[in-house]
Short mmCIF file of C-alpha atoms in Angstrom, two decimals:
data_model
loop_
_atom_site.label_atom_id
_atom_site.label_comp_id
_atom_site.label_asym_id
_atom_site.label_seq_id
_atom_site.Cartn_x
_atom_site.Cartn_y
_atom_site.Cartn_z
CA UNK S 1 3.14 -27.84 -14.34
CA UNK S 2 3.28 -30.84 -12.03
CA UNK S 3 0.66 -32.34 -9.70
CA UNK S 4 1.94 -33.17 -6.23
CA UNK S 5 0.88 -36.00 -3.92
CA UNK S 6 2.05 -37.01 -0.46
CA UNK S 7 5.63 -37.50 -1.68
CA UNK S 8 7.87 -34.69 -0.43
CA UNK S 9 9.35 -33.13 -3.56
CA UNK S 10 9.07 -30.28 -6.06
CA UNK S 11 9.94 -30.13 -9.74
CA UNK S 12 12.84 -27.93 -10.78
CA UNK S 13 11.81 -24.29 -10.73
CA UNK S 14 12.75 -23.95 -14.40
CA UNK S 15 9.56 -25.90 -15.13
CA UNK S 16 7.31 -23.10 -13.85
CA UNK S 17 4.76 -21.67 -16.28
CA UNK S 18 5.14 -18.23 -17.81
CA UNK S 19 2.90 -16.89 -15.01
CA UNK S 20 5.15 -18.53 -12.43
CA UNK S 21 3.04 -21.52 -11.35
CA UNK S 22 5.25 -24.54 -10.73
CA UNK S 23 3.01 -27.19 -9.18
CA UNK S 24 -0.47 -27.96 -7.85
CA UNK S 25 -1.51 -29.95 -4.80
CA UNK S 26 0.49 -31.54 -2.03
CA UNK S 27 0.04 -30.18 1.48
CA UNK S 28 1.09 -27.38 3.82
CA UNK S 29 3.14 -29.49 6.20
CA UNK S 30 6.11 -27.90 7.90
CA UNK S 31 8.50 -30.15 5.99
CA UNK S 32 7.01 -29.24 2.60
CA UNK S 33 6.89 -25.52 3.35
CA UNK S 34 10.52 -25.48 4.47
CA UNK S 35 11.55 -27.40 1.35
CA UNK S 36 9.58 -24.94 -0.78
CA UNK S 37 11.09 -21.77 0.67
CA UNK S 38 14.59 -23.23 0.59
CA UNK S 39 14.00 -24.00 -3.10
CA UNK S 40 12.69 -20.54 -4.04
CA UNK S 41 9.06 -21.66 -4.10
CA UNK S 42 6.06 -20.27 -2.22
CA UNK S 43 2.34 -21.17 -1.89
CA UNK S 44 -0.29 -18.71 -3.09
CA UNK S 45 -3.92 -19.66 -3.62
CA UNK S 46 -7.44 -18.69 -2.57
CA UNK S 47 -10.08 -20.58 -0.59
CA UNK S 48 -11.77 -22.14 -3.60
CA UNK S 49 -8.52 -23.22 -5.27
CA UNK S 50 -6.15 -26.17 -4.79
CA UNK S 51 -2.74 -25.41 -3.31
CA UNK S 52 -0.71 -23.57 -5.95
CA UNK S 53 3.09 -23.37 -5.74
CA UNK S 54 4.92 -20.48 -7.41
CA UNK S 55 8.45 -19.72 -8.60
CA UNK S 56 8.08 -16.59 -10.77
CA UNK S 57 10.67 -15.13 -13.11
CA UNK S 58 11.58 -12.34 -12.57
CA UNK S 59 11.47 -12.19 -8.77
CA UNK S 60 10.64 -9.00 -6.87
CA UNK S 61 13.17 -8.26 -4.12
CA UNK S 62 14.49 -5.50 -1.91
CA UNK S 63 18.14 -5.03 -1.06
CA UNK S 64 18.06 -3.43 2.41
CA UNK S 65 20.80 -0.97 1.47
CA UNK S 66 18.54 0.32 -1.32
CA UNK S 67 15.56 0.99 0.95
CA UNK S 68 13.88 4.28 0.01
CA UNK S 69 12.36 6.38 2.77
CA UNK S 70 10.47 9.48 1.65
CA UNK S 71 10.76 12.80 3.47
CA UNK S 72 7.19 12.46 4.72
CA UNK S 73 7.92 8.98 6.11
CA UNK S 74 11.09 10.24 7.79
CA UNK S 75 8.96 12.86 9.52
CA UNK S 76 6.44 10.24 10.64
CA UNK S 77 9.21 8.02 11.98
CA UNK S 78 10.80 10.91 13.89
CA UNK S 79 7.52 11.76 15.61
CA UNK S 80 7.57 8.37 17.29
CA UNK S 81 3.80 7.94 17.40
CA UNK S 82 4.15 4.23 16.65
CA UNK S 83 5.87 1.45 18.56
CA UNK S 84 7.35 -1.44 16.57
CA UNK S 85 7.92 -4.89 18.06
CA UNK S 86 9.01 -8.27 16.71
CA UNK S 87 7.31 -11.61 17.43
CA UNK S 88 4.99 -10.25 20.12
CA UNK S 89 1.66 -11.04 18.43
CA UNK S 90 2.16 -13.37 15.47
CA UNK S 91 -1.35 -14.84 15.49
CA UNK S 92 -2.95 -11.41 15.66
CA UNK S 93 -0.82 -10.16 12.75
CA UNK S 94 -1.55 -13.05 10.41
CA UNK S 95 -5.26 -12.92 11.31
CA UNK S 96 -5.36 -9.20 10.51
CA UNK S 97 -3.52 -9.77 7.22
CA UNK S 98 -6.10 -12.41 6.29
CA UNK S 99 -9.04 -10.00 6.53
CA UNK S 100 -7.31 -6.91 5.13
CA UNK S 101 -9.07 -5.49 2.07
CA UNK S 102 -6.89 -5.41 -1.05
CA UNK S 103 -7.53 -3.85 -4.44
CA UNK S 104 -8.48 -6.42 -7.06
CA UNK S 105 -9.03 -9.25 -4.57
CA UNK S 106 -12.44 -10.51 -3.54
CA UNK S 107 -11.20 -13.15 -1.12
CA UNK S 108 -7.99 -13.95 0.71
CA UNK S 109 -5.09 -16.28 0.03
CA UNK S 110 -4.41 -16.46 3.78
CA UNK S 111 -6.81 -19.33 4.35
CA UNK S 112 -7.40 -21.09 7.66
CA UNK S 113 -5.03 -23.84 6.52
CA UNK S 114 -2.35 -21.25 5.74
CA UNK S 115 -2.81 -19.58 9.14
CA UNK S 116 -2.42 -22.94 10.87
CA UNK S 117 0.65 -23.88 8.82
CA UNK S 118 2.46 -20.56 9.29
CA UNK S 119 1.65 -20.52 13.00
CA UNK S 120 3.44 -23.87 13.26
CA UNK S 121 6.40 -22.38 11.40
CA UNK S 122 6.40 -19.48 13.84
CA UNK S 123 6.35 -21.82 16.83
CA UNK S 124 9.43 -23.52 15.36
CA UNK S 125 11.23 -20.22 14.81
CA UNK S 126 10.88 -20.03 11.02
CA UNK S 127 8.17 -17.37 10.74
CA UNK S 128 8.53 -13.82 12.06
CA UNK S 129 5.97 -11.11 12.77
CA UNK S 130 6.52 -7.38 13.04
CA UNK S 131 3.85 -5.51 15.00
CA UNK S 132 3.02 -1.80 14.90
CA UNK S 133 1.24 -0.33 17.92
CA UNK S 134 -0.39 3.01 18.58
CA UNK S 135 -1.71 3.75 22.08
CA UNK S 136 -1.16 0.04 22.90
CA UNK S 137 -3.47 -1.01 20.03
CA UNK S 138 -2.23 -3.19 17.14
CA UNK S 139 -2.69 -0.98 14.08
CA UNK S 140 -0.37 -2.58 11.53
CA UNK S 141 2.17 -5.26 10.88
CA UNK S 142 3.66 -7.85 8.58
CA UNK S 143 4.98 -11.39 8.71
CA UNK S 144 7.30 -13.59 6.73
CA UNK S 145 9.71 -16.50 6.63
CA UNK S 146 13.26 -16.49 8.01
CA UNK S 147 15.27 -19.61 7.23
CA UNK S 148 18.42 -18.25 8.85
CA UNK S 149 20.21 -17.81 5.51
CA UNK S 150 20.20 -14.02 5.41
CA UNK S 151 17.05 -13.81 3.28
CA UNK S 152 13.68 -12.73 4.67
CA UNK S 153 10.62 -13.70 2.64
CA UNK S 154 7.84 -11.20 3.22
CA UNK S 155 4.39 -12.75 3.04
CA UNK S 156 1.80 -10.09 3.84
CA UNK S 157 1.19 -6.83 5.68
CA UNK S 158 -1.76 -4.82 6.95
CA UNK S 159 -2.59 -1.32 8.16
CA UNK S 160 -5.56 -0.17 10.18
CA UNK S 161 -4.32 3.43 10.21
CA UNK S 162 -2.41 5.33 7.55
CA UNK S 163 1.28 4.43 7.15
CA UNK S 164 1.32 1.83 9.95
CA UNK S 165 2.60 -1.04 7.81
CA UNK S 166 5.19 1.23 6.19
CA UNK S 167 6.48 2.22 9.63
CA UNK S 168 6.79 -1.44 10.57
CA UNK S 169 8.46 -2.45 7.32
CA UNK S 170 10.93 0.44 7.26
CA UNK S 171 11.84 0.08 10.94
CA UNK S 172 12.33 -3.65 10.53
CA UNK S 173 14.55 -3.28 7.46
CA UNK S 174 16.62 -0.48 9.00
CA UNK S 175 17.39 -2.65 12.02
CA UNK S 176 18.09 -5.94 10.30
CA UNK S 177 21.16 -7.72 8.95
CA UNK S 178 19.36 -9.47 6.07
CA UNK S 179 21.15 -9.53 2.73
CA UNK S 180 17.90 -9.63 0.82
CA UNK S 181 14.15 -9.31 1.34
CA UNK S 182 12.10 -11.49 -1.00
CA UNK S 183 8.92 -9.59 -1.94
CA UNK S 184 7.92 -12.40 -4.34
CA UNK S 185 5.81 -10.49 -6.89
CA UNK S 186 5.63 -6.86 -7.96
CA UNK S 187 3.57 -4.29 -6.06
CA UNK S 188 3.75 -0.55 -6.58
CA UNK S 189 3.76 -0.10 -2.79
CA UNK S 190 7.00 -2.05 -2.36
CA UNK S 191 8.49 -0.56 -5.51
CA UNK S 192 8.10 2.87 -3.91
CA UNK S 193 10.22 1.57 -1.02
CA UNK S 194 13.02 0.46 -3.31
CA UNK S 195 12.09 -3.08 -4.34
CA UNK S 196 13.18 -4.20 -7.80
CA UNK S 197 13.04 -7.16 -10.15
CA UNK S 198 15.88 -9.65 -10.49
CA UNK S 199 16.05 -12.80 -12.56
CA UNK S 200 15.01 -16.06 -10.95
CA UNK S 201 18.56 -17.32 -11.51
CA UNK S 202 20.04 -14.36 -9.64
CA UNK S 203 17.48 -14.75 -6.87
CA UNK S 204 18.42 -18.41 -6.38
CA UNK S 205 22.05 -17.36 -6.15
CA UNK S 206 21.18 -15.01 -3.28
CA UNK S 207 18.98 -17.65 -1.65
CA UNK S 208 21.73 -20.28 -1.71
CA UNK S 209 24.37 -17.59 -0.97
#
């Protein structure tokens, strides 16, 4: 595990710990974040921690063609009670993700510094938000990184009403041309939608693809 300073670099991802931590420190500048995501690395830390950079093995991903949509979700989608948009309310989505309650987490890894950094990425066209509306009210959504290489890196999602984030995620995936969606680490929620583990080596092949 390496300690970073102001120099813009990362160690080779093969040096990550068994848990997936590659480096500590550095900053959340646009240049460093773009270098990280292009190198298969992402930041993940809580308020009381230094910046932690991750490159886990295996990697959790979703191939859009393998997306699983349950019968109940197909029914919900057909009813059309939700409206899904893209990049209409990025700041509102990331703010809602930051305060969303999650099992096993007391705080949030979407700190004020992360919100500021990802908002800058959005302003430059590298971060995307998907919004889910019901009766003109934002009830769910997700956001992630798009480097223009056919891979979308999902960062976080939220729901204020049942199934809202699923509607947003499924609609987004069904209407996208991405080769791969990087889900980073395993969650049972995304596994139910078809996400699976691949080796870090295979993931880097897709990322550089």
